[in-house]
mmCIF file of C-alpha atoms in Angstrom:
data_model
loop_
_atom_site.group_PDB
_atom_site.id
_atom_site.type_symbol
_atom_site.label_atom_id
_atom_site.label_comp_id
_atom_site.label_asym_id
_atom_site.label_seq_id
_atom_site.Cartn_x
_atom_site.Cartn_y
_atom_site.Cartn_z
ATOM 1 C CA MET A 1 101.217 166.651 121.248
ATOM 2 C CA THR A 2 102.601 166.941 117.349
ATOM 3 C CA ARG A 3 101.092 168.858 115.231
ATOM 4 C CA ALA A 4 101.345 167.213 111.381
ATOM 5 C CA PRO A 5 101.926 169.505 108.759
ATOM 6 C CA VAL A 6 98.684 170.116 106.665
ATOM 7 C CA ALA A 7 98.653 171.775 103.104
ATOM 8 C CA SER A 8 96.349 172.656 100.445
ATOM 9 C CA LEU A 9 95.838 174.338 97.391
ATOM 10 C CA ALA A 10 94.001 177.695 96.512
ATOM 11 C CA LEU A 11 93.690 179.402 93.024
ATOM 12 C CA VAL A 12 94.398 183.320 93.455
ATOM 13 C CA GLY A 13 93.636 185.945 90.301
ATOM 14 C CA LEU A 14 96.422 187.497 89.121
ATOM 15 C CA LEU A 15 96.858 190.059 86.120
ATOM 16 C CA GLY A 16 99.050 189.139 83.756
ATOM 17 C CA GLN A 17 101.226 190.949 81.669
ATOM 18 C CA THR A 18 98.548 190.752 78.952
ATOM 19 C CA GLY A 19 96.036 192.588 81.145
ATOM 20 C CA CYS A 20 93.941 189.711 81.462
ATOM 21 C CA TRP A 21 93.267 187.820 84.790
ATOM 22 C CA MET A 22 94.804 184.298 85.242
ATOM 23 C CA SER A 23 94.684 181.680 87.726
ATOM 24 C CA VAL A 24 97.662 180.521 89.725
ATOM 25 C CA PRO A 25 98.059 178.027 92.224
ATOM 26 C CA VAL A 26 99.102 179.033 95.980
ATOM 27 C CA LEU A 27 100.130 176.336 98.204
ATOM 28 C CA GLU A 28 98.863 177.015 101.611
ATOM 29 C CA ALA A 29 100.416 175.428 104.571
ATOM 30 C CA SER A 30 98.814 175.501 108.042
ATOM 31 C CA ALA A 31 102.045 174.079 110.098
ATOM 32 C CA SER A 32 103.145 177.454 110.851
ATOM 33 C CA PRO A 33 100.064 180.348 111.612
ATOM 34 C CA GLY A 34 102.465 183.200 110.899
ATOM 35 C CA MET A 35 103.471 181.608 106.764
ATOM 36 C CA ILE A 36 102.967 183.417 103.726
ATOM 37 C CA PRO A 37 101.278 181.612 101.368
ATOM 38 C CA ALA A 38 104.386 180.607 98.042
ATOM 39 C CA VAL A 39 103.013 180.937 94.458
ATOM 40 C CA ILE A 40 103.606 177.184 92.351
ATOM 41 C CA ALA A 41 105.421 178.029 89.495
ATOM 42 C CA PRO A 42 103.204 177.193 86.557
ATOM 43 C CA GLU A 43 104.809 173.823 85.182
ATOM 44 C CA SER A 44 105.437 172.432 88.666
ATOM 45 C CA ASP A 45 103.447 168.721 89.600
ATOM 46 C CA ALA A 46 101.590 170.512 92.238
ATOM 47 C CA ALA A 47 100.550 173.040 89.874
ATOM 48 C CA VAL A 48 99.219 170.329 87.160
ATOM 49 C CA ALA A 49 97.946 168.798 90.362
ATOM 50 C CA ALA A 50 96.003 171.821 91.209
ATOM 51 C CA ALA A 51 94.836 172.025 87.589
ATOM 52 C CA ASP A 52 93.260 168.506 87.937
ATOM 53 C CA VAL A 53 91.086 169.610 90.974
ATOM 54 C CA ASP A 54 90.098 172.595 89.414
ATOM 55 C CA GLU A 55 88.761 170.310 86.023
ATOM 56 C CA VAL A 56 87.341 168.104 88.514
ATOM 57 C CA ILE A 57 85.098 170.814 90.450
ATOM 58 C CA ASP A 58 84.346 171.795 86.795
ATOM 59 C CA ASP A 59 82.550 168.821 86.105
ATOM 60 C CA VAL A 60 80.770 168.549 89.132
ATOM 61 C CA ASP A 61 79.593 171.973 89.038
ATOM 62 C CA GLY A 62 79.066 172.285 84.885
ATOM 63 C CA GLY A 63 82.206 174.058 84.793
ATOM 64 C CA ASP A 64 82.000 178.464 84.214
ATOM 65 C CA PRO A 65 80.336 178.714 88.288
ATOM 66 C CA SER A 66 79.638 182.433 86.898
ATOM 67 C CA ALA A 67 77.873 181.203 83.981
ATOM 68 C CA LEU A 68 73.990 181.168 84.800
ATOM 69 C CA PRO A 69 70.968 178.875 82.649
ATOM 70 C CA GLU A 70 69.547 180.078 79.779
ATOM 71 C CA PRO A 71 66.214 181.355 80.853
ATOM 72 C CA SER A 72 63.423 179.246 79.755
ATOM 73 C CA ARG A 73 61.557 179.537 76.255
ATOM 74 C CA GLU A 74 58.551 179.447 78.066
ATOM 75 C CA LEU A 75 57.728 180.902 81.549
ATOM 76 C CA GLU A 76 54.975 181.328 84.370
ATOM 77 C CA VAL A 77 56.010 184.085 87.284
ATOM 78 C CA GLU A 78 54.221 186.076 90.025
ATOM 79 C CA ALA A 79 56.004 189.953 89.328
ATOM 80 C CA GLU A 80 55.216 192.620 91.006
ATOM 81 C CA LEU A 81 54.760 195.903 88.225
ATOM 82 C CA VAL A 82 57.626 198.284 88.777
ATOM 83 C CA GLU A 83 57.358 200.576 85.741
ATOM 84 C CA ALA A 84 54.489 200.778 83.892
ATOM 85 C CA ARG A 85 54.261 202.110 80.022
ATOM 86 C CA SER A 86 51.236 203.755 77.879
ATOM 87 C CA ALA A 87 50.999 203.836 73.904
ATOM 88 C CA ALA A 88 48.711 205.305 71.653
ATOM 89 C CA HIS A 89 45.113 203.123 72.151
ATOM 90 C CA CYS A 90 45.669 200.444 69.221
ATOM 91 C CA GLY A 91 42.884 200.809 67.022
ATOM 92 C CA LYS A 92 43.229 199.482 63.439
ATOM 93 C CA ASN A 93 47.031 199.687 64.473
ATOM 94 C CA LYS A 94 48.738 196.604 66.968
ATOM 95 C CA VAL A 95 50.813 198.079 69.782
ATOM 96 C CA VAL A 96 53.034 195.741 72.040
ATOM 97 C CA VAL A 97 54.024 198.349 74.644
ATOM 98 C CA VAL A 98 57.002 196.542 76.819
ATOM 99 C CA MET A 99 56.725 197.046 80.495
ATOM 100 C CA ARG A 100 59.604 195.916 83.423
ATOM 101 C CA TYR A 101 58.267 193.647 86.851
ATOM 102 C CA ALA A 102 60.622 192.843 89.498
ATOM 103 C CA VAL A 103 60.384 188.659 89.858
ATOM 104 C CA LYS A 104 59.099 187.352 93.443
ATOM 105 C CA ARG A 105 58.776 183.732 92.057
ATOM 106 C CA VAL A 106 59.154 181.364 89.473
ATOM 107 C CA LEU A 107 56.217 178.824 88.978
ATOM 108 C CA ALA A 108 57.303 177.211 85.843
ATOM 109 C CA GLY A 109 60.881 177.371 83.892
ATOM 110 C CA SER A 110 64.307 178.969 84.856
ATOM 111 C CA TYR A 111 64.611 182.426 85.162
ATOM 112 C CA ASP A 112 66.872 183.628 87.078
ATOM 113 C CA GLU A 113 67.015 187.521 86.658
ATOM 114 C CA ARG A 114 65.705 189.943 89.246
ATOM 115 C CA ASP A 115 63.722 192.736 86.310
ATOM 116 C CA LEU A 116 61.211 190.844 83.737
ATOM 117 C CA PHE A 117 60.773 192.818 80.641
ATOM 118 C CA VAL A 118 57.216 191.609 79.841
ATOM 119 C CA ALA A 119 55.471 192.462 76.110
ATOM 120 C CA HIS A 120 51.568 193.453 76.491
ATOM 121 C CA THR A 121 49.635 193.894 73.519
ATOM 122 C CA CYS A 122 46.999 196.599 73.347
ATOM 123 C CA PRO A 123 47.382 197.561 77.137
ATOM 124 C CA GLU A 124 44.678 199.185 77.100
ATOM 125 C CA MET A 125 42.574 196.769 76.971
ATOM 126 C CA GLY A 126 43.831 194.565 79.838
ATOM 127 C CA LEU A 127 45.314 191.145 79.645
ATOM 128 C CA PRO A 128 43.429 188.292 79.237
ATOM 129 C CA ALA A 129 42.854 185.460 81.731
ATOM 130 C CA CYS A 130 44.586 182.490 81.515
ATOM 131 C CA ARG A 131 42.395 179.435 81.798
ATOM 132 C CA ASP A 132 43.302 177.596 84.622
ATOM 133 C CA GLY A 133 40.812 180.254 86.355
ATOM 134 C CA LYS A 134 43.573 181.483 89.067
ATOM 135 C CA GLY A 135 43.099 184.900 90.132
ATOM 136 C CA ALA A 136 40.911 188.211 89.207
ATOM 137 C CA ARG A 137 42.002 189.502 85.036
ATOM 138 C CA VAL A 138 44.063 191.903 85.104
ATOM 139 C CA ARG A 139 41.504 195.015 83.471
ATOM 140 C CA ALA A 140 44.313 197.580 84.104
ATOM 141 C CA PHE A 141 48.617 198.173 84.371
ATOM 142 C CA ARG A 142 49.343 199.713 87.863
ATOM 143 C CA VAL A 143 52.656 200.132 89.388
ATOM 144 C CA GLY A 144 52.934 198.307 92.337
ATOM 145 C CA ASP A 145 50.680 194.998 91.277
ATOM 146 C CA VAL A 146 51.896 191.213 90.971
ATOM 147 C CA HIS A 147 50.634 189.998 88.376
ATOM 148 C CA ARG A 148 50.420 185.592 87.773
ATOM 149 C CA LEU A 149 51.929 185.791 84.094
ATOM 150 C CA GLN A 150 52.653 182.596 81.551
ATOM 151 C CA LEU A 151 55.053 184.349 79.089
ATOM 152 C CA VAL A 152 56.723 182.638 75.975
ATOM 153 C CA GLN A 153 60.189 184.622 74.841
ATOM 154 C CA GLY A 154 59.484 187.335 72.174
ATOM 155 C CA THR A 155 57.222 190.568 71.642
ATOM 156 C CA GLY A 156 54.728 188.922 69.421
ATOM 157 C CA GLY A 157 53.891 191.123 66.479
ATOM 158 C CA GLY A 158 53.051 194.965 65.953
ATOM 159 C CA LYS A 159 54.930 197.787 66.776
ATOM 160 C CA VAL A 160 56.801 197.473 69.362
ATOM 161 C CA VAL A 161 56.907 200.469 71.969
ATOM 162 C CA ASP A 162 60.265 199.555 74.220
ATOM 163 C CA LYS A 163 61.670 201.914 76.729
ATOM 164 C CA PHE A 164 64.017 199.729 77.838
ATOM 165 C CA ASP A 165 66.296 198.093 75.161
ATOM 166 C CA ASP A 166 68.654 200.546 75.460
ATOM 167 C CA GLY A 167 71.974 199.900 78.250
ATOM 168 C CA ALA A 168 72.183 196.918 80.606
ATOM 169 C CA PHE A 169 68.259 195.953 80.569
ATOM 170 C CA GLY A 170 68.691 195.730 77.032
ATOM 171 C CA GLU A 171 70.028 192.619 77.139
ATOM 172 C CA LEU A 172 67.869 190.516 78.976
ATOM 173 C CA PRO A 173 65.229 188.801 77.023
ATOM 174 C CA ARG A 174 61.931 190.011 76.234
ATOM 175 C CA TYR A 175 58.894 188.038 76.916
ATOM 176 C CA SER A 176 55.195 187.977 75.807
ATOM 177 C CA ALA A 177 52.415 187.743 78.266
ATOM 178 C CA ARG A 178 49.706 185.227 77.082
ATOM 179 C CA CYS A 179 47.811 185.833 79.690
ATOM 180 C CA GLY A 180 47.667 186.747 83.611
ATOM 181 C CA ALA A 181 45.484 187.316 86.733
ATOM 182 C CA ALA A 182 45.739 189.839 89.108
ATOM 183 C CA GLY A 183 47.089 189.333 92.692
ATOM 184 C CA SER A 184 48.722 186.420 93.704
#
């Protein structure tokens, strides 16, 4: 029994002279198990074929595989409160406090991050119950509690207290809680 040579194309990232990553097609042949893959010259027919294959893949998966879909403007999630913040009581001033949640489930909309930052208006007053009546009204914010939240992107109006606005967390969107329920 003779074994027919089989060839496949793969893309390898190399560090170019400018310090930028670039994709270079590599030809792999399985006819010889000890064979070392050879880099294909960028102007060769094989390189052009590899680029065509890469374009077809981009058309199927929407382009950049590292690009995540944009978070929805409106969300409904089930999330655990990870960090609760407090501020002076509202009184005459409308105070909005951003708190950090860990997303357990996205019920409506799209959101691909684990951390979620939610702005609560006058947190000492709890959170208004949603009209669907699912779950008990959130009366206080305690770390570890799971909340079902209906959210809209933005922090709403008032004086915003956001202790998470620097570093990596600063780049994630903020959502304002319309209403919520305790428990899951």
